[in-house]
Short mmCIF file of C-alpha atoms (C1' of nucleotides) in Angstrom, two decimals:
data_model
loop_
_atom_site.label_atom_id
_atom_site.label_comp_id
_atom_site.label_asym_id
_atom_site.label_seq_id
_atom_site.Cartn_x
_atom_site.Cartn_y
_atom_site.Cartn_z
CA MET A 1 99.03 25.48 191.81
CA PRO A 2 98.79 23.27 188.80
CA ARG A 3 101.14 25.09 186.32
CA THR A 4 100.46 25.05 183.25
CA GLY A 5 103.63 26.77 182.03
CA GLY A 6 104.40 30.72 180.42
CA GLU A 7 103.24 30.71 176.48
CA GLU A 8 100.28 28.74 176.52
CA ARG A 9 98.29 30.33 179.61
CA ARG A 10 99.57 33.78 178.25
CA SER A 11 97.97 33.33 174.70
CA THR A 12 95.10 31.55 176.79
CA LEU A 13 95.05 34.30 178.93
CA VAL A 14 94.51 36.98 175.68
CA GLU A 15 91.77 34.42 174.25
CA GLU A 16 89.69 35.21 176.80
CA ALA A 17 90.18 38.84 177.16
CA ILE A 18 89.68 39.49 173.25
CA ARG A 19 86.60 37.81 174.71
CA GLN A 20 85.10 39.37 177.53
CA PHE A 21 86.86 43.44 175.72
CA GLY A 22 84.38 42.42 172.72
CA ARG A 23 81.84 40.80 174.80
CA GLU A 24 81.36 44.39 177.94
CA GLY A 25 83.61 45.83 176.16
CA TYR A 26 87.76 47.49 177.32
CA ALA A 27 86.09 49.27 180.92
CA GLY A 28 83.39 46.71 180.68
CA ALA A 29 85.54 44.00 181.54
CA SER A 30 87.44 43.57 184.38
CA LEU A 31 90.68 41.42 185.46
CA ASP A 32 88.53 39.22 188.48
CA ASP A 33 86.28 38.15 185.49
CA ILE A 34 88.82 37.17 182.50
CA ALA A 35 91.10 35.26 184.80
CA ARG A 36 88.52 33.58 186.82
CA ALA A 37 87.37 32.56 183.36
CA VAL A 38 90.89 31.31 182.54
CA GLY A 39 90.69 29.83 186.26
CA VAL A 40 93.60 31.64 187.70
CA ARG A 41 93.68 34.87 190.14
CA LYS A 42 94.07 37.88 188.88
CA GLN A 43 97.17 38.28 189.99
CA THR A 44 98.93 35.61 188.22
CA LEU A 45 97.56 37.65 184.98
CA LEU A 46 99.05 40.57 186.09
CA TYR A 47 102.12 37.94 186.80
CA TYR A 48 102.00 37.69 182.50
CA PHE A 49 100.39 41.34 181.33
CA SER A 50 101.61 44.07 183.80
CA SER A 51 98.45 46.46 183.57
CA LYS A 52 94.91 45.80 181.94
CA ASP A 53 96.62 48.57 179.01
CA ALA A 54 99.53 45.65 178.27
CA LEU A 55 96.76 43.44 178.01
CA LEU A 56 95.15 45.12 175.56
CA GLU A 57 97.77 45.66 173.57
CA ALA A 58 98.75 42.18 173.36
CA CYS A 59 94.95 41.56 172.45
CA LEU A 60 95.24 43.89 169.96
CA HIS A 61 98.41 42.78 168.46
CA ALA A 62 96.90 38.95 168.25
CA ALA A 63 93.80 39.79 167.33
CA GLY A 64 95.37 41.27 164.29
CA ILE A 65 98.11 39.05 164.10
CA ARG A 66 94.84 36.08 163.41
CA LEU A 67 92.79 37.97 160.94
CA ALA A 68 95.58 38.28 159.30
CA GLU A 69 96.85 34.82 159.01
CA VAL A 70 93.19 33.99 157.95
CA ILE A 71 92.74 35.94 155.51
CA ALA A 72 95.86 35.35 153.75
CA GLN A 73 94.57 31.67 154.33
CA ALA A 74 91.64 32.35 152.33
CA LEU A 75 93.47 33.76 149.58
CA GLU A 76 96.30 31.03 149.21
CA GLY A 77 95.24 29.41 144.86
CA LYS A 78 92.21 32.37 144.94
CA GLU A 79 93.19 34.07 141.44
CA GLY A 80 89.52 35.27 140.18
CA TYR A 81 88.13 38.84 141.47
CA TRP A 82 84.80 37.94 142.41
CA GLU A 83 86.87 34.41 144.16
CA ARG A 84 88.83 36.84 145.57
CA ALA A 85 86.96 38.90 146.39
CA GLU A 86 84.05 36.37 148.34
CA ALA A 87 87.02 34.00 149.59
CA VAL A 88 87.55 37.86 151.78
CA ILE A 89 84.31 37.72 153.48
CA HIS A 90 84.19 34.12 153.45
CA ALA A 91 87.19 33.59 155.95
CA VAL A 92 85.90 36.51 157.89
CA PHE A 93 82.35 34.86 158.93
CA GLY A 94 83.65 31.56 159.50
CA LEU A 95 86.36 33.31 162.32
CA ALA A 96 83.30 35.30 163.22
CA SER A 97 81.14 31.57 163.69
CA GLU A 98 83.74 29.99 165.50
CA TRP A 99 84.90 33.10 167.54
CA PRO A 100 81.54 35.35 167.97
CA GLU A 101 83.48 37.79 170.28
CA PHE A 102 86.23 38.35 167.35
CA PRO A 103 84.55 41.29 165.42
CA MET A 104 83.33 42.78 168.69
CA PHE A 105 86.45 43.23 169.45
CA VAL A 106 87.68 44.23 166.47
CA ARG A 107 84.54 47.51 167.19
CA GLU A 108 85.96 47.88 169.94
CA ALA A 109 89.56 48.66 169.04
CA GLY A 110 87.75 50.97 166.97
CA ARG A 111 86.12 52.65 169.45
CA LEU A 112 88.90 53.15 171.50
CA GLY A 113 90.69 55.79 169.20
CA PRO A 114 93.07 56.14 167.17
CA LEU A 115 96.08 54.73 168.61
CA ALA A 116 94.77 51.84 170.35
CA PHE A 117 93.16 51.17 166.16
CA GLU A 118 97.28 51.38 165.23
CA ARG A 119 98.29 48.47 167.16
CA PHE A 120 95.95 46.09 165.49
CA ALA A 121 95.79 47.32 161.83
CA ASP A 122 99.68 47.77 161.85
CA VAL A 123 100.13 44.63 161.37
CA LEU A 124 96.64 44.46 158.67
CA ASP A 125 99.08 47.00 156.85
CA PRO A 126 100.41 44.69 154.14
CA LEU A 127 97.19 43.47 153.51
CA ARG A 128 95.47 46.46 153.16
CA ARG A 129 97.33 47.72 150.49
CA ARG A 130 97.25 43.83 148.60
CA ALA A 131 93.31 44.68 149.30
CA VAL A 132 93.44 48.59 147.76
CA GLU A 133 96.11 47.93 144.41
CA PHE A 134 93.52 44.37 143.73
CA LEU A 135 90.27 47.56 144.21
CA GLN A 136 92.49 49.47 142.03
CA SER A 137 93.19 47.15 139.55
CA GLY A 138 90.27 45.95 138.98
CA MET A 139 88.80 49.25 138.09
CA ASP A 140 91.94 49.84 135.77
CA ASP A 141 90.40 46.78 134.13
CA GLY A 142 86.71 47.58 134.30
CA GLN A 143 85.88 44.16 136.26
CA VAL A 144 84.98 47.46 139.35
CA ARG A 145 82.94 50.66 138.93
CA LYS A 146 85.52 53.98 138.88
CA GLN A 147 85.55 55.48 142.80
CA ASP A 148 88.32 56.05 145.18
CA PRO A 149 89.62 52.07 146.51
CA ALA A 150 90.71 53.24 149.35
CA MET A 151 87.69 54.60 150.61
CA LEU A 152 85.71 51.95 148.75
CA LEU A 153 88.11 49.14 151.09
CA PHE A 154 86.62 51.21 153.90
CA THR A 155 82.97 50.99 152.73
CA LEU A 156 83.33 47.15 152.49
CA TYR A 157 85.28 47.05 155.82
CA THR A 158 81.77 48.60 157.97
CA ALA A 159 79.67 46.21 155.60
CA VAL A 160 81.21 43.34 156.96
CA VAL A 161 81.66 43.99 160.63
CA GLY A 162 78.68 45.52 160.68
CA SER A 163 76.87 43.08 159.85
CA LEU A 164 78.62 41.20 162.28
CA THR A 165 78.49 42.93 164.90
CA GLU A 166 75.16 44.94 164.44
CA ALA A 167 72.93 41.71 165.97
CA SER A 168 70.61 43.41 168.36
CA VAL A 169 69.40 45.60 165.44
CA LEU A 170 69.49 42.99 162.75
CA ASN A 171 66.80 41.03 166.11
CA ALA A 172 64.97 44.39 165.55
CA VAL A 173 65.21 44.89 161.95
CA VAL A 174 64.59 41.35 160.43
CA GLY A 175 63.91 39.31 164.07
CA ALA A 176 66.44 36.61 163.38
CA ASP A 177 67.88 34.40 165.24
CA LYS A 178 71.47 33.76 166.02
CA SER A 179 71.66 30.57 164.30
CA ARG A 180 74.58 29.48 162.18
CA ALA A 181 71.70 29.23 158.95
CA SER A 182 71.42 33.19 160.13
CA LEU A 183 75.25 34.08 160.27
CA ARG A 184 75.46 31.59 156.40
CA ARG A 185 72.47 34.72 155.03
CA ARG A 186 73.70 37.39 156.11
CA GLU A 187 76.96 36.62 154.59
CA ARG A 188 75.28 35.33 151.35
CA GLU A 189 73.69 39.06 151.95
CA VAL A 190 76.69 41.53 152.15
CA VAL A 191 78.22 39.18 149.38
CA ALA A 192 75.31 40.11 146.59
CA PHE A 193 75.29 43.70 148.24
CA VAL A 194 79.37 43.81 148.03
CA ARG A 195 79.21 42.60 144.49
CA ALA A 196 76.12 44.86 143.56
CA ALA A 197 77.92 47.26 144.52
CA LEU A 198 81.26 46.98 142.80
CA GLU A 199 79.92 46.12 139.27
CA PRO A 200 80.52 48.71 136.42
CA VAL A 201 77.13 50.45 135.33
CA PRO A 202 76.64 49.10 131.99
CA ASP A 203 73.83 52.09 130.85
CA ARG A 204 71.76 54.18 133.33
CA MET B 2 72.77 77.64 194.15
CA PRO B 3 71.94 78.50 191.15
CA ARG B 4 68.00 77.23 189.78
CA THR B 5 67.58 75.85 185.98
CA GLY B 6 64.66 74.43 186.64
CA GLY B 7 63.09 70.75 186.35
CA GLU B 8 62.73 69.68 182.43
CA GLU B 9 65.14 72.21 181.17
CA ARG B 10 68.11 70.44 183.69
CA ARG B 11 66.90 67.46 182.73
CA SER B 12 66.77 67.15 179.32
CA THR B 13 70.19 68.58 179.42
CA LEU B 14 71.07 66.04 181.15
CA VAL B 15 70.11 63.20 179.09
CA GLU B 16 71.73 65.07 175.48
CA GLU B 17 75.69 65.22 178.10
CA ALA B 18 74.47 61.07 178.94
CA ILE B 19 74.09 60.66 175.55
CA ARG B 20 77.44 62.17 174.31
CA GLN B 21 79.87 60.70 177.12
CA PHE B 22 77.71 57.19 176.29
CA GLY B 23 78.75 57.61 173.13
CA ARG B 24 82.48 58.33 173.49
CA GLU B 25 82.81 56.22 176.35
CA GLY B 26 80.61 53.62 176.54
CA TYR B 27 78.21 52.99 178.88
CA ALA B 28 80.46 51.42 182.06
CA GLY B 29 82.99 53.42 180.96
CA ALA B 30 81.37 56.80 181.73
CA SER B 31 80.77 57.94 185.30
CA LEU B 32 77.56 59.82 187.23
CA ASP B 33 80.69 62.77 188.27
CA ASP B 34 81.94 62.93 184.98
CA ILE B 35 77.86 63.61 183.40
CA ALA B 36 76.73 65.81 186.40
CA ARG B 37 79.86 67.24 186.46
CA ALA B 38 79.97 68.05 182.68
CA VAL B 39 76.74 70.05 182.87
CA GLY B 40 77.49 72.21 186.21
CA VAL B 41 75.97 69.71 189.08
CA ARG B 42 77.06 67.86 191.27
CA LYS B 43 76.06 63.99 191.16
CA GLN B 44 73.24 63.66 193.82
CA THR B 45 71.07 66.16 191.76
CA LEU B 46 71.66 64.22 188.27
CA LEU B 47 70.39 61.18 190.74
CA TYR B 48 67.58 63.48 191.95
CA TYR B 49 66.43 63.65 188.14
CA PHE B 50 67.27 59.80 187.14
CA SER B 51 67.45 57.20 190.07
CA SER B 52 69.67 55.21 188.82
CA LYS B 53 73.09 55.09 186.05
CA ASP B 54 70.26 52.75 184.46
CA ALA B 55 67.24 54.68 184.00
CA LEU B 56 69.37 57.89 182.85
CA LEU B 57 70.65 54.93 179.87
CA GLU B 58 67.29 54.52 179.19
CA ALA B 59 65.70 58.12 179.19
CA CYS B 60 68.42 58.42 176.76
CA LEU B 61 67.11 55.31 174.69
CA HIS B 62 64.21 57.26 174.64
CA ALA B 63 65.14 60.88 174.08
CA ALA B 64 67.64 59.37 171.11
CA GLY B 65 64.93 56.77 169.11
CA ILE B 66 62.40 60.49 169.25
CA ARG B 67 65.35 62.69 167.79
CA LEU B 68 66.40 60.72 164.80
CA ALA B 69 62.53 59.70 164.55
CA GLU B 70 62.31 63.20 164.39
CA VAL B 71 64.74 64.19 161.41
CA ILE B 72 64.15 61.60 159.65
CA ALA B 73 60.43 61.67 159.49
CA GLN B 74 61.28 65.75 158.61
CA ALA B 75 63.71 65.24 155.93
CA LEU B 76 61.03 63.15 154.43
CA GLU B 77 57.91 65.57 154.28
CA GLY B 78 57.70 66.95 150.64
CA LYS B 79 60.44 63.78 148.94
CA GLU B 80 58.52 62.31 146.42
CA GLY B 81 61.18 60.52 143.76
CA TYR B 82 62.91 56.86 145.06
CA TRP B 83 66.20 58.47 145.23
CA GLU B 84 65.19 61.73 146.57
CA ARG B 85 63.37 60.32 149.65
CA ALA B 86 67.01 57.56 149.96
CA GLU B 87 68.86 60.46 149.82
CA ALA B 88 67.37 62.77 151.87
CA VAL B 89 67.55 60.08 155.14
CA ILE B 90 70.49 59.86 154.20
CA HIS B 91 71.59 63.48 154.47
CA ALA B 92 69.43 63.93 157.30
CA VAL B 93 71.29 60.81 158.78
CA PHE B 94 74.86 62.74 158.19
CA GLY B 95 73.66 65.86 159.13
CA LEU B 96 72.27 64.91 162.96
CA ALA B 97 76.33 63.53 162.91
CA SER B 98 77.16 66.40 161.64
CA GLU B 99 75.90 68.74 164.45
CA TRP B 100 76.19 65.49 167.27
CA PRO B 101 79.81 63.60 166.56
CA GLU B 102 78.34 61.34 169.85
CA PHE B 103 74.95 60.64 168.40
CA PRO B 104 76.15 57.67 166.03
CA MET B 105 78.04 56.25 168.68
CA PHE B 106 75.62 56.00 171.16
CA VAL B 107 73.48 54.54 169.17
CA ARG B 108 75.79 51.87 168.07
CA GLU B 109 76.37 51.41 172.52
CA ALA B 110 73.07 50.81 172.56
CA GLY B 111 72.71 47.85 169.72
CA ARG B 112 76.15 46.94 172.23
CA LEU B 113 74.42 46.71 175.25
CA GLY B 114 71.83 43.53 174.11
CA PRO B 115 68.04 43.75 172.37
CA LEU B 116 66.58 44.58 175.29
CA ALA B 117 68.37 48.70 175.28
CA PHE B 118 68.38 49.08 171.64
CA GLU B 119 64.43 47.54 171.98
CA ARG B 120 64.10 51.09 173.31
CA PHE B 121 64.94 52.80 170.89
CA ALA B 122 64.55 51.19 168.32
CA ASP B 123 60.74 51.35 169.26
CA VAL B 124 59.76 54.68 168.25
CA LEU B 125 60.89 54.23 165.27
CA ASP B 126 59.30 50.57 163.97
CA PRO B 127 56.47 52.70 161.73
CA LEU B 128 59.53 54.14 160.15
CA ARG B 129 61.17 51.49 159.91
CA ARG B 130 57.50 49.70 158.56
CA ARG B 131 57.79 52.53 155.76
CA ALA B 132 61.00 51.90 154.65
CA VAL B 133 60.55 48.04 153.80
CA GLU B 134 57.60 49.13 152.29
CA PHE B 135 59.17 51.81 150.37
CA LEU B 136 61.52 49.47 149.68
CA GLN B 137 59.15 46.52 148.59
CA SER B 138 57.45 48.69 146.57
CA GLY B 139 60.25 50.38 145.06
CA MET B 140 61.60 46.57 143.54
CA ASP B 141 57.69 45.50 142.53
CA ASP B 142 58.40 49.09 140.50
CA GLY B 143 61.68 47.98 139.70
CA GLN B 144 63.55 50.06 140.72
CA VAL B 145 65.25 48.51 143.20
CA ARG B 146 67.05 45.15 142.53
CA LYS B 147 64.71 42.42 143.97
CA GLN B 148 65.76 40.93 147.14
CA ASP B 149 64.39 40.82 150.73
CA PRO B 150 63.52 43.95 152.07
CA ALA B 151 64.52 43.91 155.68
CA MET B 152 68.22 42.81 155.39
CA LEU B 153 68.13 45.28 152.87
CA LEU B 154 67.34 47.80 155.03
CA PHE B 155 69.43 46.65 157.78
CA THR B 156 72.57 46.80 155.06
CA LEU B 157 72.12 49.83 154.15
CA TYR B 158 71.85 50.87 158.43
CA THR B 159 75.37 49.20 158.71
CA ALA B 160 76.70 50.96 155.80
CA VAL B 161 75.20 54.04 157.02
CA VAL B 162 76.27 53.43 161.68
CA GLY B 163 79.93 52.02 160.83
CA SER B 164 80.26 55.06 158.19
CA LEU B 165 79.87 57.64 160.87
CA THR B 166 80.66 55.60 163.71
CA GLU B 167 84.27 53.70 162.17
CA ALA B 168 86.44 57.25 162.72
CA SER B 169 88.97 55.14 163.35
CA VAL B 170 89.35 52.68 161.09
CA LEU B 171 88.87 55.23 158.48
CA ASN B 172 91.93 57.15 159.23
CA ALA B 173 93.70 53.86 158.53
CA VAL B 174 92.28 53.44 156.10
CA VAL B 175 92.24 55.61 153.97
CA GLY B 176 94.39 58.21 156.34
CA ALA B 177 91.35 61.01 156.24
CA ASP B 178 90.53 63.85 158.89
CA LYS B 179 88.11 65.14 160.56
CA SER B 180 86.43 67.60 158.93
CA ARG B 181 83.38 69.21 157.66
CA ALA B 182 84.87 68.39 153.85
CA SER B 183 85.85 64.29 155.29
CA LEU B 184 82.32 63.92 156.37
CA ARG B 185 81.06 65.21 153.48
CA ARG B 186 82.78 62.80 151.50
CA ARG B 187 82.15 59.85 152.91
CA GLU B 188 78.05 60.57 152.90
CA ARG B 189 78.55 61.24 149.03
CA GLU B 190 80.41 57.28 148.94
CA VAL B 191 77.63 56.16 151.07
CA VAL B 192 75.32 57.82 148.66
CA ALA B 193 77.18 56.35 145.54
CA PHE B 194 77.51 52.78 147.41
CA VAL B 195 74.14 52.45 148.58
CA ARG B 196 72.51 53.65 145.32
CA ALA B 197 75.19 51.52 142.65
CA ALA B 198 74.22 48.44 145.37
CA LEU B 199 69.74 49.17 144.55
CA GLU B 200 70.49 49.45 141.20
CA PRO B 201 68.57 46.59 139.01
CA VAL B 202 71.04 45.01 137.42
CA PRO B 203 70.58 45.75 133.38
CA ASP B 204 72.22 42.29 132.52
CA ARG B 205 74.50 40.02 133.36
"C1'" DA C 22 54.61 84.76 208.22
"C1'" DT C 23 55.07 79.87 207.54
"C1'" DC C 24 53.90 75.83 204.98
"C1'" DG C 25 54.95 72.91 201.14
"C1'" DC C 26 57.13 71.77 197.33
"C1'" DT C 27 61.13 72.14 194.37
"C1'" DC C 28 66.47 71.87 193.50
"C1'" DT C 29 70.75 71.61 195.13
"C1'" DC C 30 74.14 70.14 197.66
"C1'" DT C 31 77.96 68.01 201.66
"C1'" DA C 32 78.11 63.60 204.02
"C1'" DC C 33 78.73 59.07 203.55
"C1'" DC C 34 77.99 54.27 202.55
"C1'" DG C 35 79.65 49.39 200.58
"C1'" DT C 36 81.77 47.25 196.74
"C1'" DT C 37 84.03 46.86 192.78
"C1'" DC C 38 87.83 47.80 190.32
"C1'" DG C 39 93.28 48.27 189.38
"C1'" DG C 40 97.15 47.34 191.35
"C1'" DT C 41 101.63 46.18 195.02
"C1'" DA C 42 104.31 42.95 198.46
"C1'" DG C 43 105.10 39.48 199.50
"C1'" DA C 44 104.78 34.10 201.09
"C1'" DC C 45 105.85 29.71 198.90
"C1'" DA C 46 104.96 25.29 195.35
"C1'" DA C 47 107.90 22.79 191.02
"C1'" DC C 48 111.23 22.90 188.04
"C1'" DC C 49 115.69 22.76 186.42
"C1'" DC C 50 120.43 22.81 186.76
"C1'" DC C 51 124.98 21.92 188.50
"C1'" DG D 9 120.59 18.70 197.56
"C1'" DG D 10 120.85 23.46 197.61
"C1'" DG D 11 119.76 28.21 194.51
"C1'" DG D 12 117.50 30.44 191.33
"C1'" DT D 13 114.58 30.66 188.14
"C1'" DT D 14 109.68 30.80 187.01
"C1'" DG D 15 103.86 30.70 188.06
"C1'" DT D 16 100.83 30.91 191.57
"C1'" DC D 17 98.90 32.15 196.10
"C1'" DT D 18 96.63 34.80 200.08
"C1'" DA D 19 96.40 39.78 201.97
"C1'" DC D 20 95.97 44.16 201.14
"C1'" DC D 21 94.84 49.57 199.01
"C1'" DG D 22 93.54 53.16 198.04
"C1'" DA D 23 90.48 55.62 194.00
"C1'" DA D 24 86.97 55.36 192.23
"C1'" DC D 25 82.22 54.04 191.68
"C1'" DG D 26 76.67 54.23 192.19
"C1'" DG D 27 73.89 55.07 195.42
"C1'" DT D 28 71.67 56.79 199.87
"C1'" DA D 29 70.61 60.25 204.13
"C1'" DG D 30 69.18 64.46 205.39
"C1'" DA D 31 70.51 68.94 205.52
"C1'" DG D 32 69.14 73.68 203.18
"C1'" DA D 33 68.33 77.62 200.09
"C1'" DG D 34 64.83 79.35 197.05
"C1'" DC D 35 59.89 80.17 195.99
"C1'" DG D 36 54.93 80.60 195.01
"C1'" DA D 37 50.09 80.09 197.44
"C1'" DT D 38 48.09 81.14 201.16
#
DNA sequence: ATCGCTCTCTACCGTTCGGTAGACAACCCC
DNA sequence: GGGGTTGTCTACCGAACGGTAGAGAGCGAT
């Protein structure tokens, strides 16, 4: 009975679905649970999204847009190579800090196959191209070690996402807690790792 | 009717379960499908493993043992720092090449929470300790850039596993195929990345 | 020959899941 | 104030799932 109105309910459902798809996986999350967490019946959810698959697509699209916004905003006004690279990493870690299930959902999107992942990645394609050009120009300038820029971007992606999603592994290997401080520490570690991997080798 | 005998059937079921848990996720894989893929009824599977959870535990244990074997064998007779590090990466990539769902299953194990992951990681704990000592001694000798060795191991883990499991991402970012050649290329890329990240910085 | 053990099967149960049908209430417009 | 639209609900369905009960086939030992 308490009517919340169309678009707001829609986006609330998508956000909750991203949380649960990320935490439980697509197959493991149920429409009942997602709806209940929003304070609504499953049939109301199905009023907005005609099927579980349609809900997933909406989540993929929304996640892509959200990440693109966050990264684009982080890049505003940044000029230097390291400034820009670190700003992106910092922005992604910030998003993960306030929305821990977000990187989990992104990883789940990759797991669901190329078709699902494209829905997410399509929105990010302009940024992807900018990143590749950025890395390429860094190599041309001698600020970045020469290598395949696309492959390098992929490796950077896995390092960041892995660091944000493999909490169980982190716990087993390092014995880390889940606090904010631990997340910041991981961010510093990733930045240092990436920086070391990018820097050109002066000798040897 | 065709009796295959106890232990062999048991391990066949575990291998198939690892495949399907890795491909579909724990929640997404069904006992019916796993049993059918082995050519047997679900109730036969439940004769060997009293529940889905018990089957998962057997898979986690078996996966841990398998990976420990593969790594230990790869280390035999290797002496140099890079020789040993690269041998481990090469061994893991080799395992992933002949059993693509294996790294997927490992990642799924991490997703299922610390309790599940411990079942897998417990077997690997001696190797984990050796790796940390190895990295620490490398730092003491000046062959590896100084940093927290446990955290470094975690970052290396995410780089390797990510590179082996994020096929959809790789496809979206690089446009890569799934061929053997592509896998070898990724291995070279990971080795180069890790090596660059490990090397001590001579200046700057 | 038969007893007992190992292994695999058919049959079935209760629950949960994604999805459908349709009643009904609130709101807007005229 | 009646009609259409939008949003939320109750009730229900068929399929799939994890798991139980129990029959029976093959086989080795006595």
